[in-house]
Short mmCIF file of C-alpha atoms and ligand atoms in Angstrom, two decimals:
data_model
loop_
_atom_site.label_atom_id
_atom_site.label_comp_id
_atom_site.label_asym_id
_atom_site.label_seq_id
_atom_site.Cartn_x
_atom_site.Cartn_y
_atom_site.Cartn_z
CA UNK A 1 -17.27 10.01 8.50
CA UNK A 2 -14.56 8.67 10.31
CA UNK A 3 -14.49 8.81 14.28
CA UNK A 4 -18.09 7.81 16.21
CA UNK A 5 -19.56 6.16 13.32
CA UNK A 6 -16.34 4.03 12.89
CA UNK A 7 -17.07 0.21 14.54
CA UNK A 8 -13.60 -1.32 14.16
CA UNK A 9 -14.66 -4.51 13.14
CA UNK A 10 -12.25 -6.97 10.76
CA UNK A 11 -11.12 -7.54 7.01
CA UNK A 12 -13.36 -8.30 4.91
CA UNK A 13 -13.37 -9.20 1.26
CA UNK A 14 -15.83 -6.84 -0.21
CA UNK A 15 -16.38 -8.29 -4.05
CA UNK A 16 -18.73 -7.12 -6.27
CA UNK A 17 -17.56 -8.71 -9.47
CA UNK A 18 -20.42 -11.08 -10.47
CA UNK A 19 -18.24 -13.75 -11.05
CA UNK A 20 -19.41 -17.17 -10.54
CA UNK A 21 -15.68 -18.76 -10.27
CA UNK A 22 -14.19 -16.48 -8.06
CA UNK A 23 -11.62 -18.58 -7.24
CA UNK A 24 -11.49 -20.04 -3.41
CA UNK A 25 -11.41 -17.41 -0.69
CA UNK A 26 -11.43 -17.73 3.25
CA UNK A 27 -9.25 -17.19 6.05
CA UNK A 28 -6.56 -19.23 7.99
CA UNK A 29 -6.26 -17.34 11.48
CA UNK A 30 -4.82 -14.12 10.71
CA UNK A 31 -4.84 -14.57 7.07
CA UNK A 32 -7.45 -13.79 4.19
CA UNK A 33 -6.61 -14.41 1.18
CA UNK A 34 -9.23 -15.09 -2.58
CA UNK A 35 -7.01 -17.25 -4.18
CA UNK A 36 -7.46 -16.63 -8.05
CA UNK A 37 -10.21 -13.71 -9.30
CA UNK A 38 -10.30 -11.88 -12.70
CA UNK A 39 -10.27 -8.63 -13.64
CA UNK A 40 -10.61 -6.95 -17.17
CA UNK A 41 -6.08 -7.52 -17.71
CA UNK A 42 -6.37 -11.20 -16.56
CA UNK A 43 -5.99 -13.50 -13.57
CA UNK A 44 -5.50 -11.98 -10.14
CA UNK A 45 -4.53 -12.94 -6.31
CA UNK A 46 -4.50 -10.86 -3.11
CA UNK A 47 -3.93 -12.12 0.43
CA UNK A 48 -3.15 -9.82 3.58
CA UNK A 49 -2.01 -10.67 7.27
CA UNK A 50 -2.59 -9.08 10.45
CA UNK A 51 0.01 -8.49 12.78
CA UNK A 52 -1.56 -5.47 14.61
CA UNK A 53 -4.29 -5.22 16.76
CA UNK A 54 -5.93 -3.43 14.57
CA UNK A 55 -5.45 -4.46 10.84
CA UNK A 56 -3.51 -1.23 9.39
CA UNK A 57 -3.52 -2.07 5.79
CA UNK A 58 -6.01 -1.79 3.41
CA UNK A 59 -6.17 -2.47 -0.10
CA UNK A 60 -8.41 -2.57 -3.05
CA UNK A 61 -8.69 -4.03 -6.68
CA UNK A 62 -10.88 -1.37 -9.44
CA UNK A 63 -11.44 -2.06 -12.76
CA UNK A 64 -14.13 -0.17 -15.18
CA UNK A 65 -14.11 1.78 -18.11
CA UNK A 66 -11.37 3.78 -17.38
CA UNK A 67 -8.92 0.19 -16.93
CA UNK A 68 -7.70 -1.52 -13.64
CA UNK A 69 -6.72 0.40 -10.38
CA UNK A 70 -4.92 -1.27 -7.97
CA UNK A 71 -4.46 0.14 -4.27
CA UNK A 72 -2.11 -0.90 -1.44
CA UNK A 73 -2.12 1.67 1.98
CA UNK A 74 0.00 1.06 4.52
CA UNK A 75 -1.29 2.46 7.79
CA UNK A 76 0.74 3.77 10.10
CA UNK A 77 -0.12 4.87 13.93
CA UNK A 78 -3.73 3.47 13.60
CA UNK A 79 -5.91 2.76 10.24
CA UNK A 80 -7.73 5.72 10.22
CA UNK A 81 -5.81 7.11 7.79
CA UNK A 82 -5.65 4.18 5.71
CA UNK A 83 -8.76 3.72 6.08
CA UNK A 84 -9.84 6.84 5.03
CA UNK A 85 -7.87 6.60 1.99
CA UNK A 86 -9.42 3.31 0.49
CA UNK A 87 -12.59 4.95 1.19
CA UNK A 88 -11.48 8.28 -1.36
CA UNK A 89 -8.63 8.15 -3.29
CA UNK A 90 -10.06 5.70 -6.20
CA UNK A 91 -12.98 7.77 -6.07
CA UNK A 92 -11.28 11.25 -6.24
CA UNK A 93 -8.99 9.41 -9.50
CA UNK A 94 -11.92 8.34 -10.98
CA UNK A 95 -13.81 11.71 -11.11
CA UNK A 96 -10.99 13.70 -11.63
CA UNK A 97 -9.70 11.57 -15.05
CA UNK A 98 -13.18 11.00 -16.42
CA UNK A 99 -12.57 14.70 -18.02
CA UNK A 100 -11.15 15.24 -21.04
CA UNK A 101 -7.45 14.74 -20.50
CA UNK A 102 -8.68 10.75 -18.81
CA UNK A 103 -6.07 9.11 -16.65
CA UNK A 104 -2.28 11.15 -16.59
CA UNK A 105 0.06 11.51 -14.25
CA UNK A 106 -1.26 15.13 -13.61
CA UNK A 107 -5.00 13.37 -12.77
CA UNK A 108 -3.42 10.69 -10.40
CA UNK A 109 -1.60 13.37 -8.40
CA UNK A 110 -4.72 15.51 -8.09
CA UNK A 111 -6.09 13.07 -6.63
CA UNK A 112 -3.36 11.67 -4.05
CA UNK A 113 -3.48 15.35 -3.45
CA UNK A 114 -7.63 15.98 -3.08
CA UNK A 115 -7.84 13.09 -0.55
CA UNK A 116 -5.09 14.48 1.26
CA UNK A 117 -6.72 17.87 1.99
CA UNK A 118 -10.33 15.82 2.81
CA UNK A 119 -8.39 14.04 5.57
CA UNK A 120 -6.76 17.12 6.73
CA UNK A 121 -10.18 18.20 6.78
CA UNK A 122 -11.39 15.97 8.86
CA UNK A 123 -8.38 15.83 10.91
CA UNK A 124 -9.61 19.86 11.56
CA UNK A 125 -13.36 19.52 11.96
CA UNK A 126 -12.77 16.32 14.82
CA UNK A 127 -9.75 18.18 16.23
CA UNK A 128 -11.50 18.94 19.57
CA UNK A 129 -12.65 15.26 20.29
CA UNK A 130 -10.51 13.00 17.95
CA UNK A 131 -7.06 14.66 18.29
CA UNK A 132 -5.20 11.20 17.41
CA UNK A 133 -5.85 11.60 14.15
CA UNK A 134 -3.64 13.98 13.53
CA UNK A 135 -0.84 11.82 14.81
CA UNK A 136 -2.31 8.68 11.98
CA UNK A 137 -0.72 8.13 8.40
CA UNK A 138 -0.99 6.25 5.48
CA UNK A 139 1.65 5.17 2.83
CA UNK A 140 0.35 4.95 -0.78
CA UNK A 141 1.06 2.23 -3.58
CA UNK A 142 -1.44 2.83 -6.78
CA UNK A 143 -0.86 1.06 -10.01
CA UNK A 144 -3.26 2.54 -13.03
CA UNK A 145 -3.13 0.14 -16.12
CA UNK A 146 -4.46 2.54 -19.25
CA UNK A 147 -4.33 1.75 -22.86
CA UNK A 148 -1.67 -0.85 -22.38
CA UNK A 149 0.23 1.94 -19.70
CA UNK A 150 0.88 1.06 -16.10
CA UNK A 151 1.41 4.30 -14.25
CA UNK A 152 2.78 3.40 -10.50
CA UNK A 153 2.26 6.32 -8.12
CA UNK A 154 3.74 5.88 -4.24
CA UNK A 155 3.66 7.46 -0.94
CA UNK A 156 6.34 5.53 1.28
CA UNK A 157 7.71 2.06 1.30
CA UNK A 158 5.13 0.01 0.07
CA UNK A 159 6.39 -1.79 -3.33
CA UNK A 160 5.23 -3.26 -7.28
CA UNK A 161 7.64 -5.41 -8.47
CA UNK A 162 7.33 -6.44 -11.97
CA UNK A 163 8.09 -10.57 -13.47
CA UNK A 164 9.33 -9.98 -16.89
CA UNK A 165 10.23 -12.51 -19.38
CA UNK A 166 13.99 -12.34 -20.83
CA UNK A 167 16.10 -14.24 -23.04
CA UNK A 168 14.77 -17.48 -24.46
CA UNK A 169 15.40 -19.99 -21.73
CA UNK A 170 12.66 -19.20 -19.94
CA UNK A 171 14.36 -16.65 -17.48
CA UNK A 172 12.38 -14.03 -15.68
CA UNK A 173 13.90 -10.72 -14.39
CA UNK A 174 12.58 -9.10 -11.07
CA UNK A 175 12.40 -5.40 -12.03
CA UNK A 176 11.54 -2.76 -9.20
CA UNK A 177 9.01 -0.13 -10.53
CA UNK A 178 7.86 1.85 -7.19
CA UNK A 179 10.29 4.58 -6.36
CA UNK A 180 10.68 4.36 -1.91
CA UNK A 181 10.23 7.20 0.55
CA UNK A 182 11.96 6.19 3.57
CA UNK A 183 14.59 7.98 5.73
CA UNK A 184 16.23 4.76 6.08
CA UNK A 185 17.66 4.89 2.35
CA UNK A 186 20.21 7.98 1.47
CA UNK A 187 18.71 8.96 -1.57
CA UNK A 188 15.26 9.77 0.61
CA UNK A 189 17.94 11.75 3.24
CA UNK A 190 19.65 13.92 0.41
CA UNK A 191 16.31 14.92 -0.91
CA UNK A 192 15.05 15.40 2.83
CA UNK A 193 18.11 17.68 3.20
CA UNK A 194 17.65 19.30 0.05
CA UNK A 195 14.30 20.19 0.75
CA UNK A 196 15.11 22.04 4.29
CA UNK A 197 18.21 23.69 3.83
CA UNK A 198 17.96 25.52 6.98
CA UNK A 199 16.89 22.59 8.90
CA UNK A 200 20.58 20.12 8.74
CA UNK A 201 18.87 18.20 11.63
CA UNK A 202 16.51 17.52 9.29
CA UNK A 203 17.52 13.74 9.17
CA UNK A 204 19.23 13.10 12.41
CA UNK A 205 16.71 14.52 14.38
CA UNK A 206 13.54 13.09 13.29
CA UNK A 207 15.69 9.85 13.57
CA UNK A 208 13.25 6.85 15.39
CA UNK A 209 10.08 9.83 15.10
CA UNK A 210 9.25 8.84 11.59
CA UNK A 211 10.28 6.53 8.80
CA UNK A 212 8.66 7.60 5.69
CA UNK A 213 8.84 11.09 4.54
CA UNK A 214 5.90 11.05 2.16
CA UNK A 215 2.34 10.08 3.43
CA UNK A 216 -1.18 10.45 3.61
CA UNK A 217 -2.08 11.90 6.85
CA UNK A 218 0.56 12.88 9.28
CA UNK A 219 -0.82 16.28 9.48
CA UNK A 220 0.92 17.35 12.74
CA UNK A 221 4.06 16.79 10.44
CA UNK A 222 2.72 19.26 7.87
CA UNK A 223 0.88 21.62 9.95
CA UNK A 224 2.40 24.16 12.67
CA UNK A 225 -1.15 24.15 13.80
CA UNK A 226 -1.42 20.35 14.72
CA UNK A 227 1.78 20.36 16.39
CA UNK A 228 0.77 21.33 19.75
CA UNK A 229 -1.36 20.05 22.55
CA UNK A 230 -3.55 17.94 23.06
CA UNK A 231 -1.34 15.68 20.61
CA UNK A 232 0.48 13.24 22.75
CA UNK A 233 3.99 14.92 23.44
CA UNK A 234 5.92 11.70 22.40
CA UNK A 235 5.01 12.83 18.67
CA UNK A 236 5.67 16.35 19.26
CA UNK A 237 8.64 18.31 17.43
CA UNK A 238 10.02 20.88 19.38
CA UNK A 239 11.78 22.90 16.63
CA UNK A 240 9.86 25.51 14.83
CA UNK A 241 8.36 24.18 11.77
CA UNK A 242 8.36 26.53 8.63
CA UNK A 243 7.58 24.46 6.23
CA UNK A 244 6.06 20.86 5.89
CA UNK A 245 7.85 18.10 6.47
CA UNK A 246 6.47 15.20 4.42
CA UNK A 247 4.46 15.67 1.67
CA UNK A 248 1.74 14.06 0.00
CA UNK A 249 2.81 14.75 -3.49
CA UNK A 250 3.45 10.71 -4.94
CA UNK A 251 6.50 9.75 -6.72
CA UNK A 252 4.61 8.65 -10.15
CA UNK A 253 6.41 6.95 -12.78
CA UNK A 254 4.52 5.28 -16.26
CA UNK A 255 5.68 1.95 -17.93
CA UNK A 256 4.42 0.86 -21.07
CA UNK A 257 3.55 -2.77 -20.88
CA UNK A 258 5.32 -4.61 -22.76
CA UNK A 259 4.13 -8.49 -24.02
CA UNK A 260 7.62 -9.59 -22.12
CA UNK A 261 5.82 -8.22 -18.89
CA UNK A 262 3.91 -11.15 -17.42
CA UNK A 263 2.68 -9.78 -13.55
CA UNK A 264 2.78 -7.12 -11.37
CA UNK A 265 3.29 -8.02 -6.96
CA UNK A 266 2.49 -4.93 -5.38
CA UNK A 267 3.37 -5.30 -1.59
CA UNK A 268 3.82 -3.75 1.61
CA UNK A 269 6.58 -3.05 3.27
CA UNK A 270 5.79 -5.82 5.81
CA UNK A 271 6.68 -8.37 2.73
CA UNK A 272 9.64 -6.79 1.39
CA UNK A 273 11.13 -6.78 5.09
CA UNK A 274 11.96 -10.40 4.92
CA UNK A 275 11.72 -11.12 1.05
CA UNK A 276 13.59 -9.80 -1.83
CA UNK A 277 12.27 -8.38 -5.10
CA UNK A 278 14.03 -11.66 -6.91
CA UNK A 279 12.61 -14.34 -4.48
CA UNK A 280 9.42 -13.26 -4.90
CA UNK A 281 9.36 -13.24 -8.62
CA UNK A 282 10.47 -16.18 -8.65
CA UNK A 283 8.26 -17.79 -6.20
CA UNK A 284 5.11 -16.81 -8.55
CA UNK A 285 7.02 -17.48 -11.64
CA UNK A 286 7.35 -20.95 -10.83
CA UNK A 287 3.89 -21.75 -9.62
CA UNK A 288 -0.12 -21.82 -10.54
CA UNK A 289 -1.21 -18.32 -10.44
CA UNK A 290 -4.38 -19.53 -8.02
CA UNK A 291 -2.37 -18.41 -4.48
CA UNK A 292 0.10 -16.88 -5.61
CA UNK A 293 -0.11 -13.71 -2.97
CA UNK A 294 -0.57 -16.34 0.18
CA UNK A 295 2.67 -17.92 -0.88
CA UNK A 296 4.44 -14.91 -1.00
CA UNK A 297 2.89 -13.61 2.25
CA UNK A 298 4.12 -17.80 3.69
CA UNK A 299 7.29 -17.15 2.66
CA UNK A 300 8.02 -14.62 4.51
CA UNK A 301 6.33 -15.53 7.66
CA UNK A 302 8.69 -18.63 7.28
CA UNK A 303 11.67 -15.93 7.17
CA UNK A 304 10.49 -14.10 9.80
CA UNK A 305 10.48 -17.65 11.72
CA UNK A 306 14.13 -18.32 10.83
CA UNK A 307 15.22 -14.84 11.94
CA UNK A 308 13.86 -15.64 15.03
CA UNK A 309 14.89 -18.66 15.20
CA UNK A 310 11.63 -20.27 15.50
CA UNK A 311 9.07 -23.07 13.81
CA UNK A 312 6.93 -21.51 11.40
CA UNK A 313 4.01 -23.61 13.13
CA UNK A 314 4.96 -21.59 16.32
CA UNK A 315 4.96 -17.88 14.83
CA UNK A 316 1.68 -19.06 13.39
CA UNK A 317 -0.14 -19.69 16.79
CA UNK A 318 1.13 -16.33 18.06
CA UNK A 319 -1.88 -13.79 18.59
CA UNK A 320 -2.00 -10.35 16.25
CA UNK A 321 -0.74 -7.54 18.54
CA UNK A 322 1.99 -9.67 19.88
CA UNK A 323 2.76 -10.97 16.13
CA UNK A 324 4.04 -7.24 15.26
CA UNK A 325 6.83 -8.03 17.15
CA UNK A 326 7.47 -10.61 14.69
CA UNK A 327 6.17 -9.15 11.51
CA UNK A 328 4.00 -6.10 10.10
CA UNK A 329 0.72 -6.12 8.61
CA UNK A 330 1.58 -7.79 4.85
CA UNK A 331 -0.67 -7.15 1.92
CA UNK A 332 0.07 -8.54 -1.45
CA UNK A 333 -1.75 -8.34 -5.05
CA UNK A 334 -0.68 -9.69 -7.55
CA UNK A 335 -1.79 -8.79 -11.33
CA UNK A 336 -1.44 -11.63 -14.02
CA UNK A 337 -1.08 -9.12 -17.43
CA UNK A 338 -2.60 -11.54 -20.26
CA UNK A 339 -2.02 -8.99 -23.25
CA UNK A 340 -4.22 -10.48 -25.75
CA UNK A 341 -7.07 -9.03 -22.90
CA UNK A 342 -5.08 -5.57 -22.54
CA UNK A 343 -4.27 -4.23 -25.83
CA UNK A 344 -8.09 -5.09 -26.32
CA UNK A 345 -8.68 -2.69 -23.51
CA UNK A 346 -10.55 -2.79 -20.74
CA UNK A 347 -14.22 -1.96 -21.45
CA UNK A 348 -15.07 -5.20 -22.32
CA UNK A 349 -13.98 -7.20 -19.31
CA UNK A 350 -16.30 -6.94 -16.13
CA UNK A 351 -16.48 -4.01 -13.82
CA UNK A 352 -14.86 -5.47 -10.72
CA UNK A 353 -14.69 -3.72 -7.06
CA UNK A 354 -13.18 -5.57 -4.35
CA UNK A 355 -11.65 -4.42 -1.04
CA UNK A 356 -9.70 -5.80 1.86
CA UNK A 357 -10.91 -3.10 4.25
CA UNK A 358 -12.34 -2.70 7.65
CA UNK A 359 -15.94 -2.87 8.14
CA UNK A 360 -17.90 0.00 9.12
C1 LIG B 1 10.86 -11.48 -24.73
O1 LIG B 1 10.81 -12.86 -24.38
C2 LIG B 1 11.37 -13.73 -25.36
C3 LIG B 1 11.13 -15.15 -24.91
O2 LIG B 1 11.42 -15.34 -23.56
C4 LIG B 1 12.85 -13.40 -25.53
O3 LIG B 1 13.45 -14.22 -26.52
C5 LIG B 1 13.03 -11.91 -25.88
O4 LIG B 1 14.39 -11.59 -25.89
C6 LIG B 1 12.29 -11.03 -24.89
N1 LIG B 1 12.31 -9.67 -25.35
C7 LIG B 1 12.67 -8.66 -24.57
C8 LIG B 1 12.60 -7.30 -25.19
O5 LIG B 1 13.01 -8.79 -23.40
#
């Protein structure tokens, strides 16, 4: 249960892979990163940064019978929500595609849509003592690699960018597979607007309130009930609310992989802030995969730097809490796809389970 039992703690890498070269792993002030690990598609890295006081994002690496999950969740207004959903949603996919049908879209938004109503749950039963939580949120980044299929489903702004080979010169394209939620992009408006005809203020109004308009979480956003004392009133909307205003329902797209398709960076927001979808390709392209998600998150600390006008060395001795001023929470993963390993499929590599999550 979330709530009393909860002992904010820190990251942790959480591996249970059996692997005896995992690869180097450890920590450099506010970052953890493990280097270079495998999983049953290949080679993989993952590195995260705190800028919070609390470390908001969580993420987690799967792989098993079913193929290779990969999970990215952007917390917003604490890491409860987050939290919560590193905790469930792999577990709700899991059950819910080991039927018949296995993994489809239809399975992966069951279960973005099952762990949704067990925090709202929650959210409910601790309403009384906890009432924060209905004021927390989570954005949502899942990749599903099945029988040589990546499916991508997303809540928010988090990203997956995919380094694919082209032309015979050794080029690689940067190709943007995660659809975005955020009311800071016009498609995301329009549909906002679309979806509350009656509402024009729809946009405008919520304006500095909220940036992503799909989430985990958010309940007083989706609830009448929930919008209402003893909620802090900063978070409170005064007009009437007849229907929800962000949903939980993902954005899910499938790719099939393709032999040109050489790795996957999925990626918070907090990355894609100060680095674009091209840089970063390149910056693994051109590099040893052991690292590769560190880099990415030291490249754009060093942007963040410049922005401000400031020595990397200096951002780097600021404290978390005062570092979001400079920069988000930043988790990155990124998937190596060796294909002579996929189109094998998955059941022979080893199960792997490891988590960048907070400690209970
Ligand atoms: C795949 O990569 C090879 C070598 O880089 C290239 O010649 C070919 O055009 C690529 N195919 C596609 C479909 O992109």
């Amino acid at each position: 249960m979330l709530g009393a039992s909860m002992k904010l703690i820190s990251c942790c890498w959480k591996p249970f892979d059996g692997n005896a070269d995992a690869g180097r792993e450890g920590r450099e002030g506010l970052l953890r990163f493990r280097d270079l690990g495998r999983y049953a598609g290949g080679d993989f890295s993952m590195a995260v940064i705190q800028a919070n006081q609390v470390l908001e994002d969580q993420s987690q690496i799967e792989s098993g019978p079913f193929g290779t999950f990969v999970g990215v969740y952007d917390g917003h207004g604490g890491p409860d929500a987050a939290r919560y959903v590193c905790d469930h949603l792999f577990r709700n996919f899991r059950d819910i595609s080991s039927g018949a049908q296995g993994v489809t879209c239809d399975t992966i938004q069951r279960a973005f849509l099952t762990t949704e109503d067990g925090f709202t749950s929650i959210v409910s039963d601790l309403w009384t003592t906890q009432p924060h939580l209905a004021t927390v949120g989570s954005c949502c980044l899942v990749g599903v690699i099945c029988q040589q299929t990546l499916y991508v489903a997303s809540l928010g702004d988090s990203r997956v960018v995919l380094g694919k080979k082209v032309g015979n010169t050794g080029g690689i394209a940067a190709i943007q597979l995660s659809n975005e939620h955020n009311a800071n992009l016009e498609p995301v408006r329009q549909e906002l607007k679309e979806l509350h005809p009656n509402d024009p203020q729809i946009v405008v109004l919520k304006h500095g309130v909220w940036r992503v308009s799909r989430s985990i979480g958010d309940v007083y956003m989706k609830h009448a009930k929930y919008n209402r004392e003893p909620i802090n009133a900063k978070f409170r909307i005064s007009e009437p609310m007849n229907k929800p205003i962000l949903t939980a329902t993902p954005s899910i797209v499938t790719h099939p992989l393709h032999p040109n398709d050489s790795f996957l960076i999925f990626a918070s927001d907090g990355l894609w802030e100060h680095l674009s979808n091209e840089k970063a390709v390149e910056i693994v392209q051109s590099h040893p995969h052991a690292g590769s998600a560190k880099r990415l998150i030291k490249a754009a600390l060093q942007e963040a730097a410049r922005k401000r006008e400031m020595r990397y060395s200096d951002l780097r001795r600021i404290d978390k809490k005062v570092r979001r001023h400079f920069h988000d929470d930043i988790t990155v993963i990124v998937l190596f796809l060796n294909h002579d390993l996929i189109s094998r499929g998955s059941i022979q590599g080893p199960p792997l389970s490891i988590r960048c999550a907070l400690e209970h």
